[in-house]
Short mmCIF file of C-alpha atoms in Angstrom, two decimals:
data_model
loop_
_atom_site.label_atom_id
_atom_site.label_comp_id
_atom_site.label_asym_id
_atom_site.label_seq_id
_atom_site.Cartn_x
_atom_site.Cartn_y
_atom_site.Cartn_z
CA MET A 25 21.25 161.92 108.72
CA SER A 26 21.21 158.92 106.63
CA THR A 27 22.88 158.39 103.24
CA ILE A 28 21.12 157.07 100.01
CA ARG A 29 22.65 154.60 97.70
CA LEU A 30 21.78 154.78 93.91
CA LYS A 31 21.35 151.69 91.91
CA SER A 32 24.78 150.44 90.65
CA GLY A 33 26.10 151.31 87.20
CA ALA A 34 28.11 154.15 86.05
CA VAL A 35 27.39 157.57 87.18
CA THR A 36 28.58 160.69 85.87
CA TRP A 37 28.50 163.78 88.16
CA GLN A 38 29.44 167.36 88.33
CA ARG A 39 28.95 170.36 90.63
CA ILE A 40 27.45 173.53 89.42
CA ALA A 41 26.80 177.10 90.70
CA SER A 42 23.21 178.36 91.25
CA PRO A 43 21.34 181.11 92.85
CA VAL A 44 20.57 178.65 95.71
CA GLY A 45 24.09 177.52 96.22
CA PRO A 46 26.16 174.69 94.58
CA LEU A 47 24.38 171.80 93.46
CA LEU A 48 25.51 168.14 92.75
CA LEU A 49 24.16 166.81 89.38
CA ALA A 50 24.30 163.07 88.48
CA SER A 51 23.40 160.97 85.61
CA GLY A 52 23.31 157.48 84.72
CA GLU A 53 22.68 155.77 81.31
CA ASP A 54 18.93 155.92 82.18
CA GLY A 55 18.86 159.70 82.61
CA LEU A 56 19.27 162.34 85.29
CA ARG A 57 19.52 160.67 88.70
CA LEU A 58 20.31 163.47 91.26
CA ILE A 59 20.13 167.08 91.88
CA GLU A 60 21.73 167.54 95.55
CA PHE A 61 21.96 170.76 97.51
CA GLU A 62 25.26 171.75 99.45
CA ALA A 63 24.12 170.38 102.73
CA PRO A 64 21.52 167.71 101.92
CA TRP A 65 19.44 165.92 104.55
CA HIS A 66 20.03 162.44 102.94
CA PRO A 67 23.39 162.56 100.96
CA VAL A 68 24.14 160.17 98.33
CA ALA A 69 26.87 158.01 98.77
CA MET A 70 29.33 158.11 95.99
CA ASP A 71 31.12 154.87 95.23
CA ALA A 72 33.65 153.49 92.57
CA HIS A 73 31.05 153.65 89.90
CA TRP A 74 31.02 157.46 90.09
CA ARG A 75 33.18 159.68 87.97
CA GLU A 76 33.25 163.30 87.61
CA GLY A 77 32.62 164.66 84.07
CA ASP A 78 29.99 165.83 81.62
CA ASP A 79 27.47 164.02 79.23
CA ALA A 80 24.40 165.16 77.29
CA VAL A 81 21.95 164.81 80.17
CA LEU A 82 24.24 166.73 82.46
CA GLN A 83 24.60 169.47 79.74
CA ALA A 84 20.81 169.61 79.28
CA ALA A 85 20.13 169.67 82.89
CA ARG A 86 22.71 172.49 83.51
CA ALA A 87 21.15 174.55 80.38
CA GLN A 88 17.61 174.02 81.67
CA LEU A 89 18.30 174.87 85.30
CA ASP A 90 19.95 178.01 84.14
CA GLU A 91 16.88 178.86 82.06
CA TYR A 92 14.81 178.11 85.12
CA PHE A 93 16.77 180.37 87.50
CA ALA A 94 16.83 183.14 84.68
CA GLY A 95 12.96 183.01 84.62
CA SER A 96 12.74 181.79 81.19
CA ARG A 97 11.73 178.14 81.87
CA ARG A 98 8.52 176.80 83.65
CA GLU A 99 8.88 173.09 82.84
CA PHE A 100 11.85 170.81 82.46
CA SER A 101 11.96 168.35 79.82
CA LEU A 102 14.85 165.94 80.60
CA PRO A 103 15.18 162.26 80.93
CA LEU A 104 14.60 161.37 84.64
CA ALA A 105 15.78 158.29 86.32
CA PRO A 106 14.86 158.70 90.00
CA HIS A 107 15.46 155.43 92.05
CA GLY A 108 12.91 154.73 94.89
CA THR A 109 10.24 152.69 96.23
CA PRO A 110 6.95 152.05 94.29
CA PHE A 111 5.45 154.68 96.70
CA GLN A 112 8.21 157.21 96.47
CA LEU A 113 8.07 157.16 92.54
CA GLN A 114 4.11 157.64 92.70
CA CYS A 115 4.83 160.69 94.87
CA TRP A 116 7.65 161.97 92.75
CA ARG A 117 5.49 161.49 89.51
CA THR A 118 2.66 163.43 91.37
CA LEU A 119 5.21 166.45 92.05
CA ALA A 120 5.65 166.94 88.33
CA LEU A 121 1.85 167.55 88.07
CA ILE A 122 1.89 170.85 90.31
CA PRO A 123 1.88 173.56 87.94
CA PHE A 124 4.59 176.44 87.86
CA GLY A 125 3.57 179.26 90.46
CA ALA A 126 1.02 176.99 92.18
CA THR A 127 1.42 175.13 95.66
CA TRP A 128 -0.28 171.84 96.97
CA SER A 129 -0.62 170.81 100.50
CA TYR A 130 0.91 167.43 101.62
CA ALA A 131 -2.87 166.62 102.12
CA GLN A 132 -3.86 167.49 98.58
CA MET A 133 -1.01 165.33 97.24
CA ALA A 134 -2.05 162.33 99.57
CA ARG A 135 -5.54 162.81 98.13
CA HIS A 136 -4.24 162.95 94.55
CA ILE A 137 -2.46 159.71 94.84
CA GLY A 138 -5.63 158.08 96.25
CA GLN A 139 -4.30 157.64 99.91
CA PRO A 140 -5.73 160.62 101.87
CA SER A 141 -4.58 159.41 105.14
CA ALA A 142 -0.91 159.11 103.96
CA THR A 143 -0.10 162.77 104.47
CA ARG A 144 2.99 161.85 106.57
CA ALA A 145 4.23 159.35 104.23
CA VAL A 146 3.94 161.72 101.26
CA GLY A 147 5.95 164.31 103.40
CA ALA A 148 8.68 161.45 103.96
CA ALA A 149 8.73 160.48 100.32
CA ASN A 150 9.20 164.19 99.35
CA GLY A 151 11.93 164.39 101.87
CA ARG A 152 13.74 161.60 99.72
CA ASN A 153 13.15 163.24 96.41
CA PRO A 154 16.40 163.00 94.43
CA LEU A 155 15.40 165.47 91.76
CA PRO A 156 14.53 168.62 93.87
CA ILE A 157 13.63 171.78 91.52
CA VAL A 158 12.99 169.61 88.50
CA LEU A 159 10.51 167.36 90.49
CA PRO A 160 9.17 170.43 92.44
CA CYS A 161 8.88 169.31 95.97
CA HIS A 162 9.38 173.10 96.90
CA ARG A 163 5.79 173.62 95.85
CA VAL A 164 4.41 171.41 98.59
CA ILE A 165 3.32 173.36 101.78
CA GLY A 166 1.66 172.90 105.02
CA ALA A 167 -2.03 172.87 105.03
CA ASP A 168 -2.08 176.23 106.61
CA GLY A 169 0.11 177.68 103.95
CA SER A 170 3.27 177.54 106.14
CA LEU A 171 6.58 176.68 104.44
CA THR A 172 7.49 173.25 105.84
CA GLY A 173 10.56 170.97 105.65
CA PHE A 174 12.72 171.16 102.44
CA GLY A 175 16.10 169.49 101.88
CA GLY A 176 17.55 172.68 100.57
CA GLY A 177 16.30 174.67 103.48
CA LEU A 178 13.46 176.89 104.07
CA PRO A 179 15.18 180.01 102.72
CA THR A 180 15.77 178.10 99.36
CA LYS A 181 12.09 177.07 99.30
CA ARG A 182 11.10 180.45 99.74
CA TYR A 183 13.40 181.72 96.95
CA LEU A 184 12.16 179.21 94.50
CA LEU A 185 8.50 179.85 95.40
CA GLU A 186 9.14 183.63 94.95
CA LEU A 187 10.88 182.96 91.82
CA GLU A 188 7.89 181.24 90.52
CA GLY A 189 5.52 183.83 91.69
CA ALA A 190 3.83 181.41 94.04
CA LEU A 191 4.95 183.57 97.16
CA ALA A 192 5.17 187.39 97.24
CA PRO A 193 8.73 188.42 97.62
CA ALA A 194 9.56 189.02 101.27
CA THR A 195 10.11 192.52 102.35
CA ASP A 196 11.83 194.25 105.38
CA ASP A 197 9.71 197.24 104.91
CA LEU A 198 7.59 197.43 108.02
CA PHE A 199 4.73 199.14 105.85
CA GLY A 200 5.64 196.86 102.72
#
């Protein structure tokens, strides 16, 4: 497991409860920088520039996430400030184009960015997405329709896709 370092500068953070477990939210002067699940694949390293607190961006993020989980929000309107390579940023911008309730394959994403042979690179970039849920990497699935890697875990990915209506709710009923 590798850690990610955000660009320097003051970062305000807080933990919030959600239906998918605790989330760490962080913002900088440029906008929302991070939404991190409880056990991330690539945790962000906090340093001396990080302080626990609240600000307008975190308040808006918290409110919009609450609305999303309540089923009353389909799109987010937050100032976003993800930090990554130019290729990662291109992939993350593309995630924002996947409509609520829809899914794309990694191959579709690669074709959309004009690099049809970059399926694995797209997957790697999505794996480093610092703003899951808001930049909906959970909407990217395997070419065969299977749920594949997700930093919040496959049960969380399934939950989010069911919440959005992209997957039928799982049933334990043998005849369901």
